[in-house]
Coordinates of N, CA and C in Angstrom, one line a residue:
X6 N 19.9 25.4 0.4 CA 19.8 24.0 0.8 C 20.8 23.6 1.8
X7 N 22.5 23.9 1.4 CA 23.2 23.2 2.3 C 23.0 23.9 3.9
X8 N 22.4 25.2 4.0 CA 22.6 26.1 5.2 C 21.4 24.9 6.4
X9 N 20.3 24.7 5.6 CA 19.4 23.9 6.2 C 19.6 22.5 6.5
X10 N 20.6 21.8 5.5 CA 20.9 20.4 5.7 C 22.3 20.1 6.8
X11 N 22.8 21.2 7.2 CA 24.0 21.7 8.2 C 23.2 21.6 9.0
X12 N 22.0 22.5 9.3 CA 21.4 22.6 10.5 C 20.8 21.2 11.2
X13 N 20.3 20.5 10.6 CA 19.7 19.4 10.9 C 20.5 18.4 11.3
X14 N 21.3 18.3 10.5 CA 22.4 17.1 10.4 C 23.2 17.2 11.9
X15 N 23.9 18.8 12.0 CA 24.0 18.7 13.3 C 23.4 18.4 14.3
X16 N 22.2 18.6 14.3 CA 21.7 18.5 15.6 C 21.6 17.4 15.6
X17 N 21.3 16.6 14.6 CA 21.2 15.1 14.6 C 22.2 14.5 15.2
X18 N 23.3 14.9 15.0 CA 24.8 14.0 15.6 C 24.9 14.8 17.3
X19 N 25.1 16.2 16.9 CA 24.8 17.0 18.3 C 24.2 16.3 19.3
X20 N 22.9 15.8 19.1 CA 22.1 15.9 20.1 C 22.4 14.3 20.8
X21 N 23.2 13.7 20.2 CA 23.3 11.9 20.6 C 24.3 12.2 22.0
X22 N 25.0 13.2 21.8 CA 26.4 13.5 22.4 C 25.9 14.1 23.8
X23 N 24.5 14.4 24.0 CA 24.2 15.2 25.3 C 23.3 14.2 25.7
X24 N 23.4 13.2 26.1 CA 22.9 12.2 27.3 C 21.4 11.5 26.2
X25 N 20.4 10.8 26.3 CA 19.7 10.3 25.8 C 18.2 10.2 26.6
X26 N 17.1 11.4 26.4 CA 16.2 11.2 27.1 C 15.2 10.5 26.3
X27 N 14.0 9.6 27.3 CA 13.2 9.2 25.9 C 12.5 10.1 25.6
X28 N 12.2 10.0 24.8 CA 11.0 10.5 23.6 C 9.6 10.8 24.8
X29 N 8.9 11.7 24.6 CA 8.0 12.0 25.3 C 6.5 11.5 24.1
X30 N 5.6 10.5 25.4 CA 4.5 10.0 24.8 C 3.7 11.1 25.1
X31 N 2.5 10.8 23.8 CA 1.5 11.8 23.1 C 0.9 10.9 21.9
X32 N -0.6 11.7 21.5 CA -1.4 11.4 20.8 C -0.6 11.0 19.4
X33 N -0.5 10.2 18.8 CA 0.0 10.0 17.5 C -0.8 11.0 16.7
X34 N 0.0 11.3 15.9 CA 0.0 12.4 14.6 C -0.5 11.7 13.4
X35 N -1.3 12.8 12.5 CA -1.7 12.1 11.4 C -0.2 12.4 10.2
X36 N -0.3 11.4 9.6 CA 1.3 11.3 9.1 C 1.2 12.0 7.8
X37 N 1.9 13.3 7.5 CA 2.1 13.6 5.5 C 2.2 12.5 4.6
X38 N 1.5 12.4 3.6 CA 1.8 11.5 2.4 C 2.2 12.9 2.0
X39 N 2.5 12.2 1.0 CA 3.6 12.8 -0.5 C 3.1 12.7 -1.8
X40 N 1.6 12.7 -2.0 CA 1.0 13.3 -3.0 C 1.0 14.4 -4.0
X41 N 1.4 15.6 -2.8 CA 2.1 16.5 -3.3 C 4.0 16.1 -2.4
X42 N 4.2 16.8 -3.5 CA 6.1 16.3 -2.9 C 6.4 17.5 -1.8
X43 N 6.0 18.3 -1.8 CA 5.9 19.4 -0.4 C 5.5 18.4 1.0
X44 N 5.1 17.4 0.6 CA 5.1 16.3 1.8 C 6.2 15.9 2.8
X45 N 6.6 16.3 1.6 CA 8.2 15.8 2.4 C 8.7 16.5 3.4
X46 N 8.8 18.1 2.8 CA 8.5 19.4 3.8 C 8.0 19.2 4.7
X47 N 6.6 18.2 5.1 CA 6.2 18.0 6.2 C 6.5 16.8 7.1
X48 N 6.8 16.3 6.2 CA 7.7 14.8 6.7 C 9.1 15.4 7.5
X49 N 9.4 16.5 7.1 CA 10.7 16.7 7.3 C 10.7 17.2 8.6
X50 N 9.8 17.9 9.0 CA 9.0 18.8 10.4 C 8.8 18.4 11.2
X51 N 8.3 16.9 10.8 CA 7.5 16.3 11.8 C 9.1 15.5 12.6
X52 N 9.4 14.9 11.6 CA 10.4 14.2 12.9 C 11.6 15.3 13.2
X53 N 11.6 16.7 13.0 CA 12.7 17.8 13.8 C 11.7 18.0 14.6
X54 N 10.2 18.3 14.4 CA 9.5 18.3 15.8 C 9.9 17.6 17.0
X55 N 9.6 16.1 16.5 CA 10.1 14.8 17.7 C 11.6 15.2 18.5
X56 N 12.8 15.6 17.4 CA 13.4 15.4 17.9 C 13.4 17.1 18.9
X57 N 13.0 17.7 18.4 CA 13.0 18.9 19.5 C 12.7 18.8 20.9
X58 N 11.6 18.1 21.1 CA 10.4 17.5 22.1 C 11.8 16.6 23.4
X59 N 12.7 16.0 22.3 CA 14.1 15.2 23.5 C 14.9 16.2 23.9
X60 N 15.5 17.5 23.0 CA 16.6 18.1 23.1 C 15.9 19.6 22.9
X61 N 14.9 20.0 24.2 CA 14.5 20.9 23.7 C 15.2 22.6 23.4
X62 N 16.9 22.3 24.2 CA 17.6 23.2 23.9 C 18.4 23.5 23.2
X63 N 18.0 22.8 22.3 CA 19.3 22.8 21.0 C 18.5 23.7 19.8
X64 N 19.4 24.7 19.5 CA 18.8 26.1 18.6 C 19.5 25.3 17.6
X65 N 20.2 24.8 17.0 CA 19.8 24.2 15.6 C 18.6 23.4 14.9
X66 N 18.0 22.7 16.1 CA 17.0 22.5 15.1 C 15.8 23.1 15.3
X67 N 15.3 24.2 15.7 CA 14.6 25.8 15.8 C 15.0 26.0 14.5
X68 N 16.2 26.1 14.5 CA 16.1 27.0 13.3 C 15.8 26.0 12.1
X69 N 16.1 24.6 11.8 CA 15.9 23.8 10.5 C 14.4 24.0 10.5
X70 N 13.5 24.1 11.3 CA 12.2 23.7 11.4 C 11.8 25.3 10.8
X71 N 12.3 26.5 11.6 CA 11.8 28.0 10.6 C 12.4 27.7 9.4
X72 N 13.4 26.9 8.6 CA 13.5 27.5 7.3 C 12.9 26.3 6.6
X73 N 12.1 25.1 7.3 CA 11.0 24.3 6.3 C 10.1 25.2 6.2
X74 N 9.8 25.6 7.6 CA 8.2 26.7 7.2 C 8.6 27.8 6.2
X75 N 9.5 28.1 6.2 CA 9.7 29.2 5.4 C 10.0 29.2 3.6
X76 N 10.7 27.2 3.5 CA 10.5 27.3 2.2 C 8.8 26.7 1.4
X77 N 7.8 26.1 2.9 CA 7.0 25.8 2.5 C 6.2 27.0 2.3
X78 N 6.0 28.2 3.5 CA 5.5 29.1 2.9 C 5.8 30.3 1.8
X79 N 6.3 30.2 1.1 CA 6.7 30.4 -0.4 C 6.4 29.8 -1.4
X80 N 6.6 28.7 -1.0 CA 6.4 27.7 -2.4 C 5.3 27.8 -3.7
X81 N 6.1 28.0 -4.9 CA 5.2 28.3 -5.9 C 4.1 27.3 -6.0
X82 N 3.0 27.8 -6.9 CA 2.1 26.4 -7.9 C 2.6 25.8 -8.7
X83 N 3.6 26.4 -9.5 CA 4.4 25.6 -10.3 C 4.9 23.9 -9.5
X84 N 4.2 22.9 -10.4 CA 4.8 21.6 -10.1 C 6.1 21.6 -10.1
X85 N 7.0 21.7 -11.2 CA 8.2 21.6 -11.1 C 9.1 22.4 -9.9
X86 N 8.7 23.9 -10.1 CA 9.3 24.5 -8.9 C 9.0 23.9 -7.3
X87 N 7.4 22.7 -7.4 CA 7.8 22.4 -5.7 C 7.8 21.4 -5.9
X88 N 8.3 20.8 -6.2 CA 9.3 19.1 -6.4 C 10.5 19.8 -6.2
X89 N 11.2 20.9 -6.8 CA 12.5 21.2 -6.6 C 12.5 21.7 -5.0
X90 N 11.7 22.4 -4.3 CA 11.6 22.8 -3.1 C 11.6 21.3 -2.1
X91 N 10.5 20.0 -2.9 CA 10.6 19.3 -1.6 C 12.0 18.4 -1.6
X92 N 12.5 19.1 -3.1 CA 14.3 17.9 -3.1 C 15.0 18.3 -1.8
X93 N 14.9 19.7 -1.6 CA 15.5 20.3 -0.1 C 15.2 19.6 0.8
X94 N 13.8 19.3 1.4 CA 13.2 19.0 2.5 C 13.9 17.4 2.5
X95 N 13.6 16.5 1.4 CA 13.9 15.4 1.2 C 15.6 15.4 1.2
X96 N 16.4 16.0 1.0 CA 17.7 16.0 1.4 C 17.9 16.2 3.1
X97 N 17.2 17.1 3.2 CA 17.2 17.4 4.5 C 17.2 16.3 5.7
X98 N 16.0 15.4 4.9 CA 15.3 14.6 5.8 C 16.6 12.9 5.7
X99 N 16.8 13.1 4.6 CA 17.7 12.0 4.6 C 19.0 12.2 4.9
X100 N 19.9 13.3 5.6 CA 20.7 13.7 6.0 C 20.8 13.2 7.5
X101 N 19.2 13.9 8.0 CA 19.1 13.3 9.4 C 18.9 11.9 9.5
X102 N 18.9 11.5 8.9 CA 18.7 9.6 9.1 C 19.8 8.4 8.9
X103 N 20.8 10.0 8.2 CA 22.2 9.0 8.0 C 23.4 9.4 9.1
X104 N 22.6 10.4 9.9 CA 23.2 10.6 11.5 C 23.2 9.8 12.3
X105 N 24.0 9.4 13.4 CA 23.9 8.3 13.8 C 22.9 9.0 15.6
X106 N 22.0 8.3 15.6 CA 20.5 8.4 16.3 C 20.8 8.2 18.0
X107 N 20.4 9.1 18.5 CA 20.5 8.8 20.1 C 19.5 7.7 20.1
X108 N 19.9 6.8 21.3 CA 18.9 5.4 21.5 C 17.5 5.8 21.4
X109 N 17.7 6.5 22.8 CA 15.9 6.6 23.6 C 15.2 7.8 22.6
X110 N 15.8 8.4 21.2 CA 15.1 9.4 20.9 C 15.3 9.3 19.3
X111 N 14.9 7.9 19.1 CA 15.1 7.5 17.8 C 14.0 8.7 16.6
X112 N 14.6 8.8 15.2 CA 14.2 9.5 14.3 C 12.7 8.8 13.9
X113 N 11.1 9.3 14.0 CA 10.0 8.9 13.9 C 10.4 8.8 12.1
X114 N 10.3 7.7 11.7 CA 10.4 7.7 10.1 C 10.0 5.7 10.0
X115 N 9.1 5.8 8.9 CA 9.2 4.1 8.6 C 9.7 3.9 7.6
X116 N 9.2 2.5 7.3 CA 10.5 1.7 6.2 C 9.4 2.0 4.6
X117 N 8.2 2.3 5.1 CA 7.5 2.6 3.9 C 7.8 4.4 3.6
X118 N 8.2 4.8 4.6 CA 8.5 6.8 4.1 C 10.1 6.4 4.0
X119 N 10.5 5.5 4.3 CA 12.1 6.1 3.8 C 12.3 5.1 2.5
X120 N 11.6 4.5 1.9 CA 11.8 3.9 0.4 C 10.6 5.0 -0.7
X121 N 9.7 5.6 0.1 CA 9.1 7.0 -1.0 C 10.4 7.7 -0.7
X122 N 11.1 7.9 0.6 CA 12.2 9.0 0.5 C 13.3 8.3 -0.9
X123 N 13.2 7.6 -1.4 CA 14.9 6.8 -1.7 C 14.1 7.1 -3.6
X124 N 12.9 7.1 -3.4 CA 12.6 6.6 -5.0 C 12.1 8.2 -5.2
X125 N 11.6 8.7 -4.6 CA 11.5 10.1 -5.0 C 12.9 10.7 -5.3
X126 N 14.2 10.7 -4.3 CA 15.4 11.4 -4.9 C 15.8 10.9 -5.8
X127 N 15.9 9.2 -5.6 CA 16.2 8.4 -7.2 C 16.1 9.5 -8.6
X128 N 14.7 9.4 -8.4 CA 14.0 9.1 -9.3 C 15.0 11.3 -10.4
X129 N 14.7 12.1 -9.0 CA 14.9 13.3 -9.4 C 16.5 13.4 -9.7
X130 N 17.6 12.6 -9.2 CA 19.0 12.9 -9.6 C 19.1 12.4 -10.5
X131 N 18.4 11.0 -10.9 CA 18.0 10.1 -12.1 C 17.9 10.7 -13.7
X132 N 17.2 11.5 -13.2 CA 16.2 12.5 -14.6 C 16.8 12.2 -15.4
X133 N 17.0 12.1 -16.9 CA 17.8 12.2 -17.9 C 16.9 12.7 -19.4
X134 N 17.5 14.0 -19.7 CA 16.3 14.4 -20.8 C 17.2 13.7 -22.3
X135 N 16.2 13.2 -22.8 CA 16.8 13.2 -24.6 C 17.0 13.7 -25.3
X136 N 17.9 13.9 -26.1 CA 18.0 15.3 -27.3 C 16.9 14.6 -28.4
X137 N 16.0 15.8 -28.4 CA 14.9 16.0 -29.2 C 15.1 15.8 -30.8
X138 N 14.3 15.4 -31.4 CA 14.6 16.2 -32.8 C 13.6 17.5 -33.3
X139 N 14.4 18.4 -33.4 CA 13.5 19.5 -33.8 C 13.2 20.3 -34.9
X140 N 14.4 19.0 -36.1 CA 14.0 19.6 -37.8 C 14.8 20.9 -37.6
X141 N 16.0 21.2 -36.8 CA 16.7 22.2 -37.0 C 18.3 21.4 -36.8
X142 N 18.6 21.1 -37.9 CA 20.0 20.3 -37.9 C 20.9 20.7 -37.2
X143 N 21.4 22.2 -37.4 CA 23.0 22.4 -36.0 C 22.1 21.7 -34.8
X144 N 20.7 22.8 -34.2 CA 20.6 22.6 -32.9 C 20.7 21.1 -32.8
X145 N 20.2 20.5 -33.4 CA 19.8 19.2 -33.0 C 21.3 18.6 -32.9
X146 N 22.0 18.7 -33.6 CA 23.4 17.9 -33.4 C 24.1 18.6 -32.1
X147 N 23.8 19.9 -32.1 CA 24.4 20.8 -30.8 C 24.0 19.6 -29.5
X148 N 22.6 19.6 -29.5 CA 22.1 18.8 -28.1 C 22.6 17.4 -28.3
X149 N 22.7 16.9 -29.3 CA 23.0 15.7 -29.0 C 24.8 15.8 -28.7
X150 N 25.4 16.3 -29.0 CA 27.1 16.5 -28.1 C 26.4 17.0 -26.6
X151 N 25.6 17.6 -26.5 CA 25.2 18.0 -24.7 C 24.9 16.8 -24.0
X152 N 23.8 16.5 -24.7 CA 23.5 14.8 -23.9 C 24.7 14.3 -23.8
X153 N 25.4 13.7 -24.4 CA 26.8 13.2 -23.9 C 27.5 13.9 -22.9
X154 N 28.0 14.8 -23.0 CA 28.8 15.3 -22.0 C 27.8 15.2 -20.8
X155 N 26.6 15.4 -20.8 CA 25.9 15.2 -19.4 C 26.3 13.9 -19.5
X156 N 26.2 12.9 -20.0 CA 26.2 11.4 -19.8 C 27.2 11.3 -19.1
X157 N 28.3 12.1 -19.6 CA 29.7 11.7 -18.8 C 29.9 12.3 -17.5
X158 N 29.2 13.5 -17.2 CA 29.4 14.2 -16.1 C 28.7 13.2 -14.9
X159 N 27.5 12.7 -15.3 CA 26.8 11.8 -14.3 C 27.0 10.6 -14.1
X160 N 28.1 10.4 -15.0 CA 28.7 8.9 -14.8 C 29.9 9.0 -14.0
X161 N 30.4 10.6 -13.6 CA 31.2 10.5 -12.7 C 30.8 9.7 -10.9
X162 N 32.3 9.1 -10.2 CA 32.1 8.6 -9.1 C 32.5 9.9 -8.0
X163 N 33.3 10.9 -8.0 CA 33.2 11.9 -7.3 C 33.1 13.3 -7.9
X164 N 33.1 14.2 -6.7 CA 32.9 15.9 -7.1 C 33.8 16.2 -8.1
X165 N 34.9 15.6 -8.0 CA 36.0 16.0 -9.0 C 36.1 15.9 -9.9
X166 N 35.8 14.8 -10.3 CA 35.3 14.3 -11.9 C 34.0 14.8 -12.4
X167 N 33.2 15.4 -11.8 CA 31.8 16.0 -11.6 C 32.3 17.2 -12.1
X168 N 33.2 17.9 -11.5 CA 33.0 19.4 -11.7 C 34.0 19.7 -12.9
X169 N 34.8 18.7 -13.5 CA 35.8 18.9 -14.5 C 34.7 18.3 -15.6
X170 N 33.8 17.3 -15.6 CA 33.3 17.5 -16.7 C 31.8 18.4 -17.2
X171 N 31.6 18.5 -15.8 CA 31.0 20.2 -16.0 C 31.3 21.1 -16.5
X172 N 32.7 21.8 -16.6 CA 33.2 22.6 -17.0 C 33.7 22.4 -18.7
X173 N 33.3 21.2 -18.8 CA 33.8 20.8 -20.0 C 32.0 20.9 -21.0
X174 N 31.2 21.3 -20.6 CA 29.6 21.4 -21.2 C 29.9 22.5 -22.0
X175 N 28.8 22.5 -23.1 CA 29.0 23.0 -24.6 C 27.9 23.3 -24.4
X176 N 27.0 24.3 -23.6 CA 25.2 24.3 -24.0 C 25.2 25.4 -25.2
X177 N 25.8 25.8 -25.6 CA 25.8 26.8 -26.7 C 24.9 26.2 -27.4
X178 N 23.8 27.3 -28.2 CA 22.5 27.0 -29.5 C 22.9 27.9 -30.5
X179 N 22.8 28.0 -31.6 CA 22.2 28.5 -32.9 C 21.1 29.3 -32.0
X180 N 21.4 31.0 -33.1 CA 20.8 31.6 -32.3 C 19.3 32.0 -32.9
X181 N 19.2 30.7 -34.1 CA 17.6 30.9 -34.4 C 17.2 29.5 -34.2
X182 N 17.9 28.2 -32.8 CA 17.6 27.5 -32.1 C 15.9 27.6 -31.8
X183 N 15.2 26.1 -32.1 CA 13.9 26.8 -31.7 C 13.8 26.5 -30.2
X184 N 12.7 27.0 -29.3 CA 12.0 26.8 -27.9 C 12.4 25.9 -27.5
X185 N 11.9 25.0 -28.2 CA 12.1 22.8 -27.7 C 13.7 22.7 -27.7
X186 N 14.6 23.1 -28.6 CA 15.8 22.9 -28.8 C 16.5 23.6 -27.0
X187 N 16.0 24.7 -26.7 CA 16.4 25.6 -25.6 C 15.9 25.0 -24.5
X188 N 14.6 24.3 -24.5 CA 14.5 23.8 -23.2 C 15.0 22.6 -22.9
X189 N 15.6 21.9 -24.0 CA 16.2 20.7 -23.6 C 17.4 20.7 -23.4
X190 N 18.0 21.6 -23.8 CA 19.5 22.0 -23.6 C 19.3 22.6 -21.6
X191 N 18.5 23.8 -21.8 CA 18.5 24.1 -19.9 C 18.3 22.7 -19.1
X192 N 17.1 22.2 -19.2 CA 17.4 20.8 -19.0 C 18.5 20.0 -18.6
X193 N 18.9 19.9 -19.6 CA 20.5 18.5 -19.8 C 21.7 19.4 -19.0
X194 N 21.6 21.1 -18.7 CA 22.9 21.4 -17.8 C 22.1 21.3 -16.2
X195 N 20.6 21.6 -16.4 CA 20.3 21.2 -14.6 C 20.8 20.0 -14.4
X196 N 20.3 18.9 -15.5 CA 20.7 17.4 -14.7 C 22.0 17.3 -14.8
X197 N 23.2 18.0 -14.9 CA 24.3 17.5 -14.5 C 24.7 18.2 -13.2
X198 N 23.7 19.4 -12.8 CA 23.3 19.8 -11.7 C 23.3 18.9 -10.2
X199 N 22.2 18.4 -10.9 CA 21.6 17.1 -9.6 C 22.1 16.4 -9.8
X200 N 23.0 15.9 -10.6 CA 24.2 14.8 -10.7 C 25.3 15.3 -9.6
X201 N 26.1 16.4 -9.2 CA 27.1 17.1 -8.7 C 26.5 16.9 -6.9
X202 N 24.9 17.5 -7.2 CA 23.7 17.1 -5.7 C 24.2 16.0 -5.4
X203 N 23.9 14.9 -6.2 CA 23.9 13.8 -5.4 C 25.1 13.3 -4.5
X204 N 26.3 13.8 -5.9 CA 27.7 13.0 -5.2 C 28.0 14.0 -3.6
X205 N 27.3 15.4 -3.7 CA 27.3 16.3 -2.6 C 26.8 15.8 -1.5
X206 N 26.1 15.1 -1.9 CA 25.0 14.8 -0.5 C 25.3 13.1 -0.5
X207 N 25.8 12.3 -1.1 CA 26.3 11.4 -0.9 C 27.0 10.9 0.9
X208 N 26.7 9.6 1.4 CA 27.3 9.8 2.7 C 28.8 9.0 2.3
X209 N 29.8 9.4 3.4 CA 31.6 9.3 3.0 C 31.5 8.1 2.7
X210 N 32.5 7.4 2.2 CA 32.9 6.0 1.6 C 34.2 5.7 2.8

């Protein structure tokens, strides 16, 4: 993810710095919804397309646009696994919009795709699983100290405090833990995961 959100982001700031051509007129494009969240993937394309079209010599964003196609062509059936793929694209895409924009070659995005952009990442750094009851007393008391310490990790305000109470996680189970006990525990250490994402991709204060 970060190799691809480097790529973009520079050219984004890059390309303000080398004079400002406009935008070349052409047939309007039918626009990706986000139905499926791989939308975004294509949302994401569409305006590195645009901006290619101003700065057609800039090899960074050639390459952001080969590694959308490349994680869109891969992308599993698994629901989960491509929501996690379009978190990329959707990072991606909101990286380039918090660049600051050549005049004449503004970023093609509206106020209705950048509030799906805002409530879709919301919504995924958001996640918060509940410790289950599973009628297996350690596990269940195990996950419920996990939940906490994720509570505290995500309530951090920077990386620092992010990654010290990371390191402070207990996912340890009972090793005749059932299934449900195990997936809510993998669970509760990804979302301290995309808690660490967000303050990463956070823009500076």
């Amino acid at each position: 993810m970060t190799k691809l959100v480097l790529a973009a982001v520079l050219c984004a700031m890059g390309c303000s710095s080398k004079g400002e051509p406009a935008a070349g007129a052409g047939a309007e494009m039918i626009r990706p919804t986000v139905t499926d969240p791989l939308g975004f993937c294509d949302r994401a394309r569409m305006v590195m397309m645009g901006r290619r079209k101003c700065f057609p010599e800039d090899t960074s964003m050639k390459m952001a646009i080969e590694s959308v196609d490349e994680l869109v062509k891969d992308a599993p059936a698994d629901p989960e696994a491509r929501r996690r793929i379009a978190v990329t694209c959707a990072v991606t895409l909101q990286g380039m919009m918090r660049a600051e924009q050549p005049k004449n070659c503004p970023l093609d995005v509206t106020d209705g795709e950048r509030a799906e952009l805002s409530t879709f990442l919301t919504a995924w750094y958001g996640q918060r699983t509940a410790a289950p009851s599973t009628g297996h007393a350690a596990a269940d008391a195990a996950l419920v100290k996990l939940a906490g310490q994720r509570d505290a990790a995500c309530a951090c305000k920077d990386l620092a405090c992010a990654r010290k109470a990371g390191t402070e996680l207990d996912a340890a189970l009972p090793s005749d833990a059932p299934v449900a006990a195990r997936d809510a525990a993998a669970k509760m250490v990804d979302e301290v995961s995309r808690c660490k994402q967000q303050l990463t991709n956070a823009p500076p204060r």
